[in-house]
PDB file of C-alpha atoms in Angstrom:
ATOM      1  CA  GLN A  27      -2.453  10.346   9.613  1.00  0.00           C
ATOM      2  CA  VAL A  28      -0.971   6.843   9.453  1.00  0.00           C
ATOM      3  CA  ARG A  29      -0.113   5.739   5.955  1.00  0.00           C
ATOM      4  CA  LEU A  30       1.166   2.351   4.810  1.00  0.00           C
ATOM      5  CA  VAL A  31       2.378   1.829   1.251  1.00  0.00           C
ATOM      6  CA  GLU A  32       3.400  -1.586  -0.014  1.00  0.00           C
ATOM      7  CA  SER A  33       5.738  -2.336  -2.900  1.00  0.00           C
ATOM      8  CA  GLY A  34       7.831  -5.164  -4.290  1.00  0.00           C
ATOM      9  CA  GLY A  35       5.188  -7.546  -5.554  1.00  0.00           C
ATOM     10  CA  GLY A  36       5.468  -9.278  -8.892  1.00  0.00           C
ATOM     11  CA  SER A  37       5.315 -12.546 -10.803  1.00  0.00           C
ATOM     12  CA  VAL A  38       7.826 -15.311 -10.161  1.00  0.00           C
ATOM     13  CA  GLN A  39       8.145 -19.008 -10.786  1.00  0.00           C
ATOM     14  CA  ALA A  40       7.879 -21.528  -7.992  1.00  0.00           C
ATOM     15  CA  GLY A  41      11.088 -21.667  -6.015  1.00  0.00           C
ATOM     16  CA  GLY A  42      11.845 -18.014  -6.633  1.00  0.00           C
ATOM     17  CA  SER A  43      12.136 -15.117  -4.212  1.00  0.00           C
ATOM     18  CA  LEU A  44      10.630 -11.682  -3.694  1.00  0.00           C
ATOM     19  CA  ARG A  45      11.092  -8.981  -1.085  1.00  0.00           C
ATOM     20  CA  LEU A  46       8.135  -6.857  -0.145  1.00  0.00           C
ATOM     21  CA  SER A  47       8.465  -3.446   1.445  1.00  0.00           C
ATOM     22  CA  CYS A  48       5.992  -1.360   3.420  1.00  0.00           C
ATOM     23  CA  ALA A  49       6.767   2.316   3.942  1.00  0.00           C
ATOM     24  CA  ALA A  50       5.080   3.570   7.103  1.00  0.00           C
ATOM     25  CA  SER A  51       4.451   7.199   7.912  1.00  0.00           C
ATOM     26  CA  GLY A  52       2.493   9.100  10.518  1.00  0.00           C
ATOM     27  CA  TYR A  53       3.326   6.765  13.387  1.00  0.00           C
ATOM     28  CA  SER A  54       4.492   8.342  16.613  1.00  0.00           C
ATOM     29  CA  ASP A  55       3.668   5.594  19.076  1.00  0.00           C
ATOM     30  CA  SER A  56       6.425   3.436  20.452  1.00  0.00           C
ATOM     31  CA  ASN A  57       4.294   0.349  21.114  1.00  0.00           C
ATOM     32  CA  TYR A  58       2.784  -1.253  18.054  1.00  0.00           C
ATOM     33  CA  CYS A  59       2.321  -4.350  15.971  1.00  0.00           C
ATOM     34  CA  ILE A  60       2.924  -4.334  12.243  1.00  0.00           C
ATOM     35  CA  GLY A  61       2.837  -7.161   9.765  1.00  0.00           C
ATOM     36  CA  TRP A  62       1.962  -8.793   6.491  1.00  0.00           C
ATOM     37  CA  PHE A  63      -1.327 -10.324   5.490  1.00  0.00           C
ATOM     38  CA  ARG A  64      -2.472 -11.921   2.265  1.00  0.00           C
ATOM     39  CA  GLN A  65      -5.650 -12.728   0.454  1.00  0.00           C
ATOM     40  CA  ALA A  66      -5.941 -15.246  -2.343  1.00  0.00           C
ATOM     41  CA  PRO A  67      -8.873 -15.130  -4.767  1.00  0.00           C
ATOM     42  CA  GLY A  68     -11.960 -16.604  -3.151  1.00  0.00           C
ATOM     43  CA  LYS A  69     -10.297 -16.942   0.252  1.00  0.00           C
ATOM     44  CA  GLU A  70     -10.327 -14.967   3.460  1.00  0.00           C
ATOM     45  CA  ARG A  71      -7.485 -12.644   4.303  1.00  0.00           C
ATOM     46  CA  GLU A  72      -4.942 -14.318   6.582  1.00  0.00           C
ATOM     47  CA  GLY A  73      -2.013 -13.240   8.672  1.00  0.00           C
ATOM     48  CA  VAL A  74       1.389 -14.192   7.275  1.00  0.00           C
ATOM     49  CA  ALA A  75       3.929 -12.627   9.637  1.00  0.00           C
ATOM     50  CA  VAL A  76       3.866  -9.895  12.265  1.00  0.00           C
ATOM     51  CA  ILE A  77       6.495  -8.102  14.298  1.00  0.00           C
ATOM     52  CA  GLY A  78       6.155  -6.029  17.411  1.00  0.00           C
ATOM     53  CA  SER A  79       7.936  -2.848  18.387  1.00  0.00           C
ATOM     54  CA  ASP A  80      10.025  -5.089  20.656  1.00  0.00           C
ATOM     55  CA  GLY A  81      11.158  -7.130  17.652  1.00  0.00           C
ATOM     56  CA  ARG A  82       9.312 -10.315  18.472  1.00  0.00           C
ATOM     57  CA  THR A  83       7.961 -12.112  15.422  1.00  0.00           C
ATOM     58  CA  THR A  84       5.134 -14.529  14.693  1.00  0.00           C
ATOM     59  CA  TYR A  85       4.630 -16.514  11.495  1.00  0.00           C
ATOM     60  CA  VAL A  86       1.836 -18.603  10.095  1.00  0.00           C
ATOM     61  CA  ASP A  87       2.946 -22.240   9.922  1.00  0.00           C
ATOM     62  CA  SER A  88       2.813 -22.406   6.128  1.00  0.00           C
ATOM     63  CA  VAL A  89       5.624 -19.849   5.696  1.00  0.00           C
ATOM     64  CA  LYS A  90       7.938 -20.773   8.566  1.00  0.00           C
ATOM     65  CA  GLY A  91      11.466 -21.349   7.323  1.00  0.00           C
ATOM     66  CA  ARG A  92      10.732 -19.617   3.999  1.00  0.00           C
ATOM     67  CA  PHE A  93       9.655 -16.066   4.881  1.00  0.00           C
ATOM     68  CA  THR A  94      11.393 -13.542   7.111  1.00  0.00           C
ATOM     69  CA  ILE A  95       9.830 -10.363   8.450  1.00  0.00           C
ATOM     70  CA  SER A  96      12.036  -7.479   9.489  1.00  0.00           C
ATOM     71  CA  LYS A  97      11.869  -3.742  10.037  1.00  0.00           C
ATOM     72  CA  ASP A  98      14.227  -0.833   9.632  1.00  0.00           C
ATOM     73  CA  ASN A  99      13.193   1.702  12.251  1.00  0.00           C
ATOM     74  CA  ALA A 100      15.453   4.400  10.818  1.00  0.00           C
ATOM     75  CA  LYS A 101      13.714   4.122   7.459  1.00  0.00           C
ATOM     76  CA  ASN A 102      10.227   3.428   8.893  1.00  0.00           C
ATOM     77  CA  THR A 103      10.051   0.453   6.572  1.00  0.00           C
ATOM     78  CA  LEU A 104       8.804  -3.082   7.047  1.00  0.00           C
ATOM     79  CA  TYR A 105      10.072  -5.932   4.895  1.00  0.00           C
ATOM     80  CA  LEU A 106       9.027  -9.454   4.019  1.00  0.00           C
ATOM     81  CA  GLN A 107      11.695 -11.607   2.422  1.00  0.00           C
ATOM     82  CA  MET A 108       9.962 -14.502   0.683  1.00  0.00           C
ATOM     83  CA  ASN A 109      12.054 -17.459  -0.471  1.00  0.00           C
ATOM     84  CA  SER A 110      11.135 -20.839  -1.959  1.00  0.00           C
ATOM     85  CA  LEU A 111       7.850 -19.403  -3.136  1.00  0.00           C
ATOM     86  CA  LYS A 112       4.993 -21.759  -3.937  1.00  0.00           C
ATOM     87  CA  PRO A 113       1.872 -21.279  -6.084  1.00  0.00           C
ATOM     88  CA  ASP A 114      -0.142 -21.307  -2.836  1.00  0.00           C
ATOM     89  CA  ASP A 115       1.638 -18.099  -1.846  1.00  0.00           C
ATOM     90  CA  THR A 116      -0.162 -16.254  -4.641  1.00  0.00           C
ATOM     91  CA  GLY A 117      -2.347 -13.395  -3.471  1.00  0.00           C
ATOM     92  CA  MET A 118      -2.617  -9.735  -2.631  1.00  0.00           C
ATOM     93  CA  TYR A 119      -0.230  -8.904   0.189  1.00  0.00           C
ATOM     94  CA  TYR A 120      -1.172  -6.171   2.623  1.00  0.00           C
ATOM     95  CA  CYS A 121       0.747  -4.337   5.292  1.00  0.00           C
ATOM     96  CA  ALA A 122      -1.211  -3.552   8.448  1.00  0.00           C
ATOM     97  CA  ALA A 123      -0.492  -2.013  11.830  1.00  0.00           C
ATOM     98  CA  VAL A 124      -2.042  -1.254  15.184  1.00  0.00           C
ATOM     99  CA  VAL A 125      -0.982   0.645  18.284  1.00  0.00           C
ATOM    100  CA  ILE A 126      -0.991  -1.500  21.421  1.00  0.00           C
ATOM    101  CA  PRO A 127      -0.655  -0.779  25.140  1.00  0.00           C
ATOM    102  CA  ARG A 128       2.762  -1.203  26.723  1.00  0.00           C
ATOM    103  CA  GLY A 129       3.230  -4.883  27.410  1.00  0.00           C
ATOM    104  CA  GLY A 130       0.683  -5.806  24.770  1.00  0.00           C
ATOM    105  CA  TYR A 131       1.147  -8.594  22.292  1.00  0.00           C
ATOM    106  CA  CYS A 132       0.928  -9.088  18.549  1.00  0.00           C
ATOM    107  CA  ILE A 133      -1.161 -11.734  16.857  1.00  0.00           C
ATOM    108  CA  LEU A 134      -1.878 -12.836  13.301  1.00  0.00           C
ATOM    109  CA  GLY A 135      -5.605 -12.176  13.430  1.00  0.00           C
ATOM    110  CA  THR A 136      -6.658  -9.620  10.849  1.00  0.00           C
ATOM    111  CA  TRP A 137      -9.253  -8.158  13.231  1.00  0.00           C
ATOM    112  CA  TRP A 138      -6.452  -6.970  15.548  1.00  0.00           C
ATOM    113  CA  TYR A 139      -5.195  -4.409  13.017  1.00  0.00           C
ATOM    114  CA  ASN A 140      -6.831  -1.104  12.181  1.00  0.00           C
ATOM    115  CA  ARG A 141      -4.494   0.523   9.672  1.00  0.00           C
ATOM    116  CA  TRP A 142      -4.079  -1.089   6.264  1.00  0.00           C
ATOM    117  CA  GLY A 143      -2.227  -0.418   3.068  1.00  0.00           C
ATOM    118  CA  ARG A 144      -3.688  -0.998  -0.389  1.00  0.00           C
ATOM    119  CA  GLY A 145      -1.684  -4.104  -1.113  1.00  0.00           C
ATOM    120  CA  THR A 146       0.778  -5.441  -3.637  1.00  0.00           C
ATOM    121  CA  GLN A 147       0.117  -8.466  -5.847  1.00  0.00           C
ATOM    122  CA  VAL A 148       2.281 -11.584  -5.670  1.00  0.00           C
ATOM    123  CA  THR A 149       1.817 -14.277  -8.313  1.00  0.00           C
ATOM    124  CA  VAL A 150       3.730 -17.549  -8.194  1.00  0.00           C
ATOM    125  CA  SER A 151       3.478 -19.837 -11.196  1.00  0.00           C
ATOM    126  CA  SER A 152       4.253 -23.542 -11.215  1.00  0.00           C
TER     127      SER A 152
END
């Protein structure tokens, strides 16, 4: 049973930093996509950053240069380092994953992912 558990959310002022973590368990496949998604109140959930089992990353334009996604395979943990946070970054942040065929690709679309964590709240005040 795949399980994803997020942590690290909190409240910060604009310009501050947070690091989110996602502990993954139950995964045995070697080809997968895993990433971070967020949902602000009244808005649709959107992809923020994803990383494939090959290490390739994709970011939404609004976070490029500020956020960094990484994974520690030994610890089965995904991270999102968020710097220069803005009030628009406020939302519930979710970790999600999907197994893909060898040679497959990772995208930011939420519909691509079929395993989700429960989320961690990030609030950025101005």
